[in-house]
Structure formats: structure tokens, C-alpha cells
Amino acid sequence: MPKRTDIKTILLIGSGPIVIGQACEFDYSGTQAAKTLKSLGYKVVLINSNPATIMTDPELADSTYIEPITKEVVQNIIKLEGVDAILPTMGGQTALNIAMELHESGALEGVQFLGAKPEAIKKGEDRQAFKEAMLKIGMDLPKSHYAYTQEEALKAANDIGFPLIIRASYTLAGGGSGVAYNIEEFKALAKAGLEASPISEILIEESLLGWKEYEMEVIRDRNDNCIIVCSIENLDPMGVHTGDSITIAPALTLTDKEYQRMRDASFKILREIGVDTGGSNVQFAINPQNGRMTVIEMNPRVSRSSALASKATGYPIAKIATLLAVGFSLDEIQNDITGTPASFEPSIDYIVTKIPRFTFEKFPKADSTLSTSMKSIGEVMAIGGSFKESLQKALCSLECGYYGLNSLTDDPSLARKESRRPNAERILYVADCFRLGLSVEEVHSLCHIDRWFLHQISELVAAQESITSDVLNDPAKLRRLKSQGFSDKMICYELERKERLEISESELYNLRKEMGIVAVYEEVDTCAAEFLAKTPYLYSTFTLMDSALGEQCGSVADFVGCQAVGEGIYLSGNEQAHRADSRKSAQKPTPAKVMIIGGGPNRIGQGIEFDYCCVHASFALADLGVESIMYNCNPETVSTDYDTSDMLYFEPIDFERVRAVIERESPDGIIVHFGGQTPLKLANSLTKIHAKIIGTSAKVIDTAEDREKFSHFISALGLKQPENGIAYDKEQAFSVASQIGYPVLVRPSYVLGGRAMRIVQDADELRTYMEEAVKVSEKSPVLIDKFLDHAIELDVDAISDGKEVYIGGIMQHIEEAGVHSGDSTSVLPSVSIAENLLDEIRQSTRKIALELGIVGLINIQYAIHKDSLYIIEVNPRASRTVPFVSKASGIPLAKVATRVMWQGDLQEALKFYDKHNRIDFTKSPLESIPYKHIAVKDSVFPFQKLSGADLLLGPEMKSTGEVMGISTSFGISFAKAQSASKNTLPTSGKLFLSLADCDKPYATQIAKSFIELGFSVCATEGTHKMLESAQIPSSCVLKISQGRPNIQDLIMNNEIALVINTSDDSQTKDDAREIRRQVLKSSVPYFTTIAAALVGAESIREIQQNDINTPRALQDFFA
């Protein structure tokens, strides 16, 4: 059947900001959906509050709304655009929940659901409806009860018995879920689950801890054709959220009978739920003792696992699901990679390993134990010819300083304890247990990881222990080590550790080449080489594919390393042979080709914003007629979509593997400036092997990144910077700090996201801190700055060709100095900076960029202190604000910069991309014509997911994502951004005011502002007396430690509309910290800085008079 012609305009709902459980995989799926719908001739209307997404690029949809994803806003867009149909299955839980809310309110009358009907969504998402549906078709489920009150929950607990799993309905990434081992834990979890569920429903079920967990990615069309795209096995047993578990594709420890049972069950589940035009994810658990299989849950939408399965197989689930949603059947859709029908089930002849990326170092007080509520920020994926090779490549991809199965401890008690406790590093502690002599059975009793995987890890440890200097003269041994995934760095490390033999990575690499031990590159083709692949999507392997070797059921043979690829590999887990025939290497591209090195896994400080820049670089190269080679290891991203670039390498971003691809491809240029700190750190090493880095040189990068060189450079230009000094150890640090005077800001070199940056108040704080700072900087100098108290900070994104400079945007931070720029609320253009200071910023930016020798993007951070301009830092690369500035200004900065880096002409590049004639080419530096609108970027934090984390902000970045508000008014834009970040401003009610001593002078100003707006004010005793003495009306409320009812009770009883709470570090352990925790639990809007609170008051004044739910398409701002 051809596409549907009864619908013309389709609304695509995005997932909003990057949060734990909902990352850039939904930008990937949303982008695929938008491109597909537009190619079919539909009018595409898109809403997403996240400016750092490719899907919100104005050319992707016909109408793009960067607006809060709320019921009111979406309803207004539907009316405004005349929407015929809505596709809610591409935007994660956010899109599903909004769609269901609109449906149940009757607001979607006459608007059709695509991808999944409301009835199917309800059956899949509502725990009770799902249970009833599964029982109807004879599926085995864990023993369970539903509860809507605490009393019902306690009754269910008594009936089932401990331990218990609590799951909340309609929540994201296991929100409101957990494992309870006793009645006190259960009461707390049940309360949290009921609060987290939008329908106040929780499922209480028997514990399946220790069971094996599997996932099936399933697609079904309107003709009831069903296929399994990919089976996925969780290495961690049940009890750890699948998003936090190491996962492997295909499933390796299933018998053929078990696999077929699971496959058949998946199809039955989709039919019963009613998913008939799209993809779903179905999760199962198997008891390893008796083989009992139970259904855990299903997602009637594209999910995080869908993105992983798409990248693991090369099968574009989101694109196929979109085509199915508008009327096509699987046999009518062509597989882009092979040209065969999409109804062919993908088959793979390699092993894929996904490892989640955590950022607990940012939240030292957060609980790092993994459970059923997701905590990871990002993930990596690696492809290898065996599980061992795939696992070690994945570990090297994490950007955690690992170069394989690193050892963490030689303490037996610690190794046992951490192997028993689910945590981010458990697999390394498991390896340490084997190093300490424990058997597979002993380790299995600790962690319950399947014995087959433990045998593989045990063999890797044994192989690692066998590394000695004879490997340098034994090609067979070296080949075998490489075939098991051992990196050159790990081999060098072992030689130095055991024999004090110092050999560099480059020396070992060259030795291997002389021996003929080099990686071969295989294609990801969806069909195990049965058909010729048309799209070059490659991975490296050293594994010999020898069909004569086999192991027990479920294994992939651990082959001896060899370069021969003409033989076969068998996945005996399903008793099905998947032969990997010798295949042709990818066609050589045209002579003009550029390699883009991506940013690796999402983590705090380096997220989707950098992937956005890499994708734009690829698009710009296509505009230039230059072939693009994308290199990355993140399965969630648009950059690793097979059709984003001309060639894709899915590999760890380390010197060894990057070098190998450079030697294979001989690119005419390499871009290291768009992927954040990850590729930037490779610049010096790549320059030494004469790799052609285009744009800003490695020498310039080093000058800007090395704090000592940078300080000298700024001084030589005659520009101001905070008084500072250099320290390499504690003694120097004390000397410099006492000379400058406290408070000081300690800043290590070569880090992103403010890692280990602190404001230090005295010598005692400095003494305990310096160890971390020096360790993080990796022997580079540490700069100690005088902290500029109450300074206004600004960010500038600019582009230079070495001759002229374009100012992309000057962003003013709402929060004062001391809050990391990535966490600050920013406004573009600035709203309160004097014109003479703005001009000084423009000229200083031009001077720095030209004198430094920037070719491409540059980001400079400034501070204004007592009417003087100071340079804080210079980043000779793309910054995380590039997408925001691009959306706000209408100029795609990363595309312009790419064109400049390749052709060297800034004016030509700007003219090519200035579609709206926004740039004044008479100015120097060049700049856009003043905006008629104002854009505000706000940050989104993971505090609710990480129990124990405090929401106070500082110089170390804590946010996971961002949102944008845009309108013709600053106050409305600010309010929209607050709404989009789930901190919706109230227009009336009671304000609770609790200020640190240093902020108390602002108490009267804040209280007056809110009283004028119609708010009442309450405060604790000290602040209340201050307000009383100023004749400002307020009520006194008890601190938590003073008795009941106290402020915590008022927040829990929904009596507080807004909280303004600031605190010194010294106060974070007292009542203030508990207040902030309760604010998070109760989802009460809050501000933790004076500056934000004052702007909030002005914003509330505007929204009392104007409707912030009136949407406006991004395209209209530049019409």
C-alpha cells in the first residue's frame, strides 16, 4: 500500500532536554522521522525544547517550535498548524505522556495517532493494563499487585514478601522504582513511586534479582509481518536498570529453544498490545536455575535500546517505523544498506558491547549503587569479532582512563564487596577478583553474572598476566593478544609494570606493522555479508574468523589472531551459522575527503552539543563537495547514523585506533575541534605523525589549553585577567594563594565541564583539594585565580579565518561568577551590559582570535568586575553554546567554521549560509544585525535521579542538558525556558525565603519584589526578623531542627509556591540541604542564586500579563 493521502500535516513531538534516561538517541530517531516524512511530501511540524538537537534545525521541518513541551503549548500548535496526525513514538516518554494527556482531555479530536494508538500506549505503559493483557495471552509474569495508596502498597508487600521490586507507571528510565529489602525501605520507595507516577500507580512485584535479562527489538506492520531486529542480553543480572547495564548483541547465552520462545512471545505481545505500525522493545527475564521465562515490560515506541539495535545492526528502526506509521508495509520498504526488503530479519556476524557512562565524580554525595532506577548519563558501543575484543574496545571508549580491563584494587575484601554491589566499575572489580585467585564459581556467587561471561573475563585476566617482553619477538602471541582486544597502551603498561620496560604506543604500533599485525575493517551490513552493502559503515577487528574452532553453547569462539578473513564465524548460541565471508574493502572516496573525530560518550561537560557540531561539519563538507569520514563510538547520536556522512568508523577514540584509520584513509584534512575535549587531546599526538589537522593548529590549541602559556599570552596582549599564579604541588599552591588572597579559584588544565574546579575559601580547603586538582590535570600546571566576587560573566562564540573575525553571539550569564558557564542561564543578546563594554568585548575577541591564530571556532569567557573587563578563559574549539547561538541567530556557526577551515575565507562562508541577510559586512569584527527577539538558554540537572546530590551550583558543571526560550521579550523567554526545564514559575502563592549570610542584604529587595507581585512571604527566624525590621510583612516558619510544623511540612503540604534558597558550602549539611532535598521531591520551583531570583521576579511580572503558551515557529523569527 502506498503512503497515506488522507493526512497532510504531521506533528512530531521531541523528547526535550537531555536527562538521565532520555538522551540524544531521541534526536537520532526524531531526525530520521522528520527527514522521512518530509521526503514523502508531508508537511512536518515539530516541537522540541532542546536547541542542541539536529531535529530542531529549521531546514529539517516545515515549522519548528522550540517551545516548552506542555499540553497547552502542543494544543495551540495543533490549532495553529492544522495538524491532521501526531507521531508520538519518536520522542521517548515525554512525547508519549503529552500525547496521552492531550488524548484523555479530548484535545485531539479529529487528530489521528500514528505509530501507536492511544489504546496500545495505555496497554504498554499502564502497569495494570499491561499485566491484564499479558495474563490474557498466557504470558508468565512475576507475582505482583498494584497499589494507588500507601495502605494498598503495604498490604501487597505483606502478601508477596521481601525483597520486592517497586515500579511506577508512566515514568522515564525507572523513575520512582527501586528494590526494597525491608519494610522501611519499602515505605520510602512506595511513597516515591506514587509521587513519581502521573496516575499515582505503582506495581509491587516479586524480586527476580539474579535472573538473566534480555531484550527484543521488534517491528510489526499493518499486515502482521513481524521481525526481530536484534536480541540484546544484559550482562548484569536483574536488579540493574537495563540502561545502566552492560549489554551485548546478539544474545549469547540463550539456547535456540529459549530464543525461539522469546521471539514467539514478543510477536504475541505486540499483537495483544496493538502495536501494528512500528517498533517496540520487549524485556524478559529467565531464571538460570530452571529456565522459567517471565515478561518484564514493553515500550510501545522507539526507545534507547532501539537506537542501540539500529547502530548494532545497521537497520534504521526509526526510519522504518516512520514509514510503517504512514501506511507502508515491511515488504514495500527497501533496506538502504543492502537494497533488500526491510522484511528480512537482520543477521550479524560480530559481537556488539554497550557500556553505560556514569558521572558520579560530579556528585560525590550521591548513591553510586545501581538499581532499577537509571543513573547513567551516556553510553558507548564497540564492535568486535569476539566478545573479548568487543568488551575491551568498549572499555577503551568510555573516556574514563581505561585501556582495557584495568585493575582497581589488590585488596581482596574491597574486590569482593564491589563485585557484589552493582556499581559503575563492577566489571573491573570482577576482573580483580580473578587476579586475586578467586574461581569462576566464587565470583558468580558474588555478582550472579552468567558463568560464560565470567569465564571470558577470567581468560582475559590470564592473558593480561601473561604479557611479558617476549611478546615483542613473538608475532603469534602478540597477534593473539590483539585478537582479544588488548590495546597497545595496555600492552605497554603491562611491560612497564612487570619488567620496567619502557616502550611507547607508537613504537609498539610500528613494531606490529612490521610483523603484519594490523586490524582489518569489516562492514556493518544487516545481513552477515549475504548481500553486498552499499553504505560504508565499518569497524576494526583482529579476530581470526575460523569456523573450525567452537566452544560451548552460547559462545563466540575465542580465535587466535590472524589477518585472514576468508573463513567463517559461527554464533552457536542459537545454533544458527552466520558466515562472515571475505568482503571487499570500502570503495576509495574521491581525493578530497575530511575526517571528523567525534566526542565519544555523553557525559556532564561534553554532550549532544558537540555531536551537533560534528554533524553540521559533515553537512558543510557535503555542501563543499568534500567526502566526510565520521569517527565516533556513541550509539545514541545522529553523527553515527550511517547516512550522516559518506563513511562511518565505529571505533574507540584513542590514538591507536584513530591513527590506524588515518593511515587507511589518508584524509586531506582532520577536524578535531568539534567533538569537545576528547579529540582535542589527540591533536599533539596526531601532529607528531604528520596528520593533516585543518583549522586551528595543535600548537595554538596547546597555548590556549595550558594555563601557564595562556596566562603569558593574555598578559602580552595587554588584556586584563584575574590575578593568578601557577602551582605544581601543595606548597606552591599555598604560596600563590596567600600572595593573591582568598577566595581563589583553582583551575586545572585540559579538562571540560569544570572538572575539579573549585572556589577555595582558605588554606584548609586548599590543602584537602589540591590532590584532586593535580591528579586531574595529569602533570600539567594548575592555575590559581583570584575569584572575582559578584562579577557578571559572559560567553562569546566567534569564528576567524586568521584575517577577520565574526562575532556569533555575546551571551550574558544570569548567575554571577562562581557558577559554571555550562550550568548558567544565558541570554542572547545581553540585556544589561553597557555598549562601551560590549564594544570592548568585540575588539578583545578579535584581537585574541587573530593574535592566537584561530582558524575556525573560538569561545571566550569574560567577566565584568567593577566596570572592568577580564579574560577568564579561551577555548580554541566549538563550545557547548554553538547550537544555542546558531538557533538564536539564524547563522549555523559550525557549518560556517567548517567552510572556513577548508577554504579559508570567512566572508564567503558567511555569505553562503546567511540565508536571511542578517550579517553586517561593514563592521570589524563582523556581526549580525541586532535581533528583534531574545533567546534564553537554561540548564537541566539530574538531581532527582541521583539521590543524595545537592542542587547548589558552583564552578564544576552538573547539568546534563539544556532548553531554550525564545520570544520578543526577555521576561517571557526566561519564563519559557524555566517551564521547559520543569521549573515553571508560579504567578501567585507563598514564597519561602532562606538566604546565606552573605546574601542577606538582598532579602528586603527580593521580598518587596514578590510582595508587589501579590505573593506572601515566609522565612526562618533570622530572615524574618530582618524583614520585620524593614517593615516588610512576612510570616515566621520553623527550621526542620526546631520542631513541627516546619518548612519541610509546608513544602510537603503544597503550601509553598516558590523557594529561594542560597547557601554557603559550610551550610550544606544543615537544614538548608534538607530543604533543598524536599524541594526536589515535591517538584516545587526554586532558585539558588540571588541573580536568578531577581530575574525570576521580573519574569513573573511579565507572565502575569501575557500568555507564555502562545507558540511561534523558529522560522518566523527570521522571516
XYZ file of C-alpha atoms in Angstrom, residues 31-246:
216
model
C 15.750 13.400 12.917
C 15.207 10.163 10.970
C 11.436 10.544 11.315
C 11.399 14.195 10.206
C 13.612 13.529 7.174
C 11.496 10.531 6.179
C 8.156 12.336 6.486
C 9.406 15.363 4.585
C 10.800 13.186 1.784
C 7.313 11.699 1.390
C 5.810 15.151 0.863
C 4.086 15.625 4.216
C 4.129 18.977 5.984
C 6.196 18.343 9.112
C 5.519 20.333 12.263
C 7.986 19.709 15.065
C 8.169 20.683 18.731
C 11.203 20.225 20.941
C 12.540 22.486 23.681
C 16.154 21.410 23.153
C 18.146 23.732 20.833
C 21.148 21.373 20.788
C 19.354 18.892 18.532
C 19.657 18.325 14.801
C 15.894 17.801 14.639
C 15.308 21.465 15.590
C 17.375 22.752 12.666
C 14.923 24.984 10.777
C 15.511 23.262 7.428
C 14.538 19.821 8.736
C 10.834 20.547 9.373
C 8.397 22.986 7.763
C 7.552 24.545 11.132
C 9.933 24.138 14.060
C 8.801 25.106 17.544
C 11.472 25.426 20.226
C 8.911 25.698 22.991
C 8.126 24.022 26.341
C 6.593 20.599 25.659
C 3.419 21.170 27.641
C -0.186 20.243 26.993
C -1.205 23.875 26.450
C 1.603 24.679 24.008
C 1.166 21.493 21.946
C -2.599 22.054 21.806
C -2.041 25.589 20.483
C 0.411 24.338 17.838
C -2.136 21.758 16.639
C -4.722 24.515 16.152
C -2.248 26.944 14.599
C -0.852 24.478 12.064
C -3.998 22.495 11.294
C -2.379 19.210 12.297
C -4.030 16.052 10.893
C -1.940 13.450 12.690
C 0.511 13.154 15.555
C 3.576 10.868 15.737
C 4.339 10.460 19.470
C 6.577 7.366 19.309
C 9.871 9.118 18.453
C 10.179 11.404 21.473
C 10.580 8.984 24.345
C 8.419 9.082 27.460
C 7.947 12.845 27.158
C 6.154 12.563 23.816
C 4.031 9.588 24.853
C 2.907 11.217 28.081
C 1.981 14.523 26.408
C 0.110 12.726 23.635
C -1.869 10.666 26.147
C -2.605 13.739 28.272
C -3.966 15.546 25.213
C -5.958 12.486 24.145
C -7.564 11.993 27.537
C -8.511 15.680 27.743
C -10.299 15.473 24.387
C -7.927 17.973 22.773
C -7.019 15.610 19.920
C -10.473 15.277 18.426
C -10.001 14.856 14.678
C -6.235 14.290 15.071
C -5.023 10.772 14.332
C -2.346 8.863 16.238
C 0.438 7.382 14.099
C 2.822 4.623 15.178
C 0.773 3.525 18.185
C -2.869 4.085 19.022
C -3.829 5.513 22.435
C -5.205 2.111 23.446
C -1.852 0.460 22.660
C 0.093 3.128 24.547
C -2.157 2.682 27.586
C -1.780 -1.100 27.487
C 2.000 -0.848 27.192
C 2.608 1.948 29.695
C -0.037 1.370 32.362
C 1.334 -1.393 34.581
C -2.066 -2.848 35.474
C -3.382 -2.792 31.907
C -0.170 -4.470 30.746
C -0.465 -7.184 33.382
C -4.040 -7.949 32.365
C -3.036 -8.100 28.695
C -0.164 -10.493 29.402
C -2.301 -12.810 31.505
C -4.883 -12.855 28.711
C -2.355 -14.315 26.245
C -0.842 -16.730 28.762
C 2.440 -14.939 29.469
C 4.223 -15.667 32.738
C 4.689 -12.583 34.924
C 6.357 -12.007 38.279
C 3.869 -12.284 41.138
C 2.605 -8.758 41.674
C -0.027 -6.357 42.969
C -0.971 -2.806 42.087
C -1.314 -0.028 44.603
C -2.658 3.503 44.499
C -2.141 4.339 48.172
C 0.452 3.618 50.831
C -2.024 1.313 52.610
C -2.574 -0.782 49.481
C 1.167 -0.957 48.963
C 1.802 -2.286 52.487
C -0.882 -4.919 52.027
C 0.746 -6.064 48.778
C 4.166 -6.237 50.440
C 2.843 -8.483 53.187
C 1.290 -10.794 50.596
C 4.364 -11.158 48.332
C 7.241 -10.985 50.824
C 10.693 -9.392 50.655
C 12.758 -8.483 48.694
C 10.376 -6.536 46.467
C 10.590 -4.511 43.261
C 8.576 -1.277 43.069
C 7.822 0.147 39.608
C 5.885 3.355 38.864
C 3.591 3.676 35.827
C 4.237 6.194 33.027
C 7.718 7.159 34.192
C 11.049 7.519 32.466
C 14.136 5.335 32.997
C 12.772 3.531 36.025
C 11.741 6.747 37.754
C 10.044 6.029 41.070
C 11.288 2.448 41.124
C 13.659 0.515 43.364
C 14.393 -2.637 45.319
C 13.211 -2.893 48.926
C 14.797 -5.420 51.291
C 12.872 -4.354 54.397
C 9.709 -2.529 55.426
C 11.371 0.872 55.981
C 12.968 0.858 52.526
C 9.645 -0.270 51.083
C 7.648 2.578 52.651
C 10.075 5.169 51.270
C 10.131 3.625 47.784
C 6.349 3.179 47.638
C 5.851 6.834 48.583
C 8.380 7.970 45.966
C 6.798 5.752 43.299
C 3.273 7.029 43.932
C 4.573 10.607 43.697
C 6.546 9.894 40.516
C 3.702 8.251 38.607
C 1.433 10.784 36.874
C -1.509 8.444 37.569
C -0.325 7.574 41.137
C 0.010 3.890 40.310
C 2.797 1.522 41.347
C 3.437 -2.128 40.657
C 4.809 -4.191 43.539
C 6.290 -7.444 42.324
C 8.347 -10.392 43.481
C 12.076 -9.936 43.230
C 13.813 -11.522 40.257
C 17.250 -10.454 41.473
C 19.931 -12.622 39.918
C 17.805 -13.685 36.941
C 19.173 -13.133 33.427
C 17.660 -10.215 31.495
C 17.082 -9.974 27.745
C 15.528 -7.511 25.324
C 13.980 -7.978 21.912
C 13.711 -5.144 19.410
C 10.585 -5.942 17.425
C 8.891 -4.369 14.393
C 5.354 -5.122 13.182
C 3.465 -3.771 10.186
C -0.233 -3.446 9.323
C -0.158 -6.842 7.541
C 1.012 -8.542 10.755
C 4.517 -9.087 9.419
C 6.803 -9.241 12.470
C 10.577 -9.272 12.628
C 13.164 -9.296 15.392
C 15.676 -6.599 14.550
C 18.055 -7.577 17.326
C 18.257 -9.606 20.522
C 20.117 -7.947 23.399
C 21.478 -9.611 26.526
C 22.206 -7.780 29.765
C 25.500 -8.824 31.303
C 24.301 -7.560 34.683
C 21.540 -9.712 36.152
C 18.053 -8.436 37.038
C 18.036 -5.661 39.603
C 20.026 -3.174 37.496
C 18.139 -0.933 35.076
C 18.857 -2.042 31.530
C 20.095 1.483 30.727
C 22.756 1.066 33.432
C 23.716 -2.485 32.497
C 26.449 -3.644 30.161
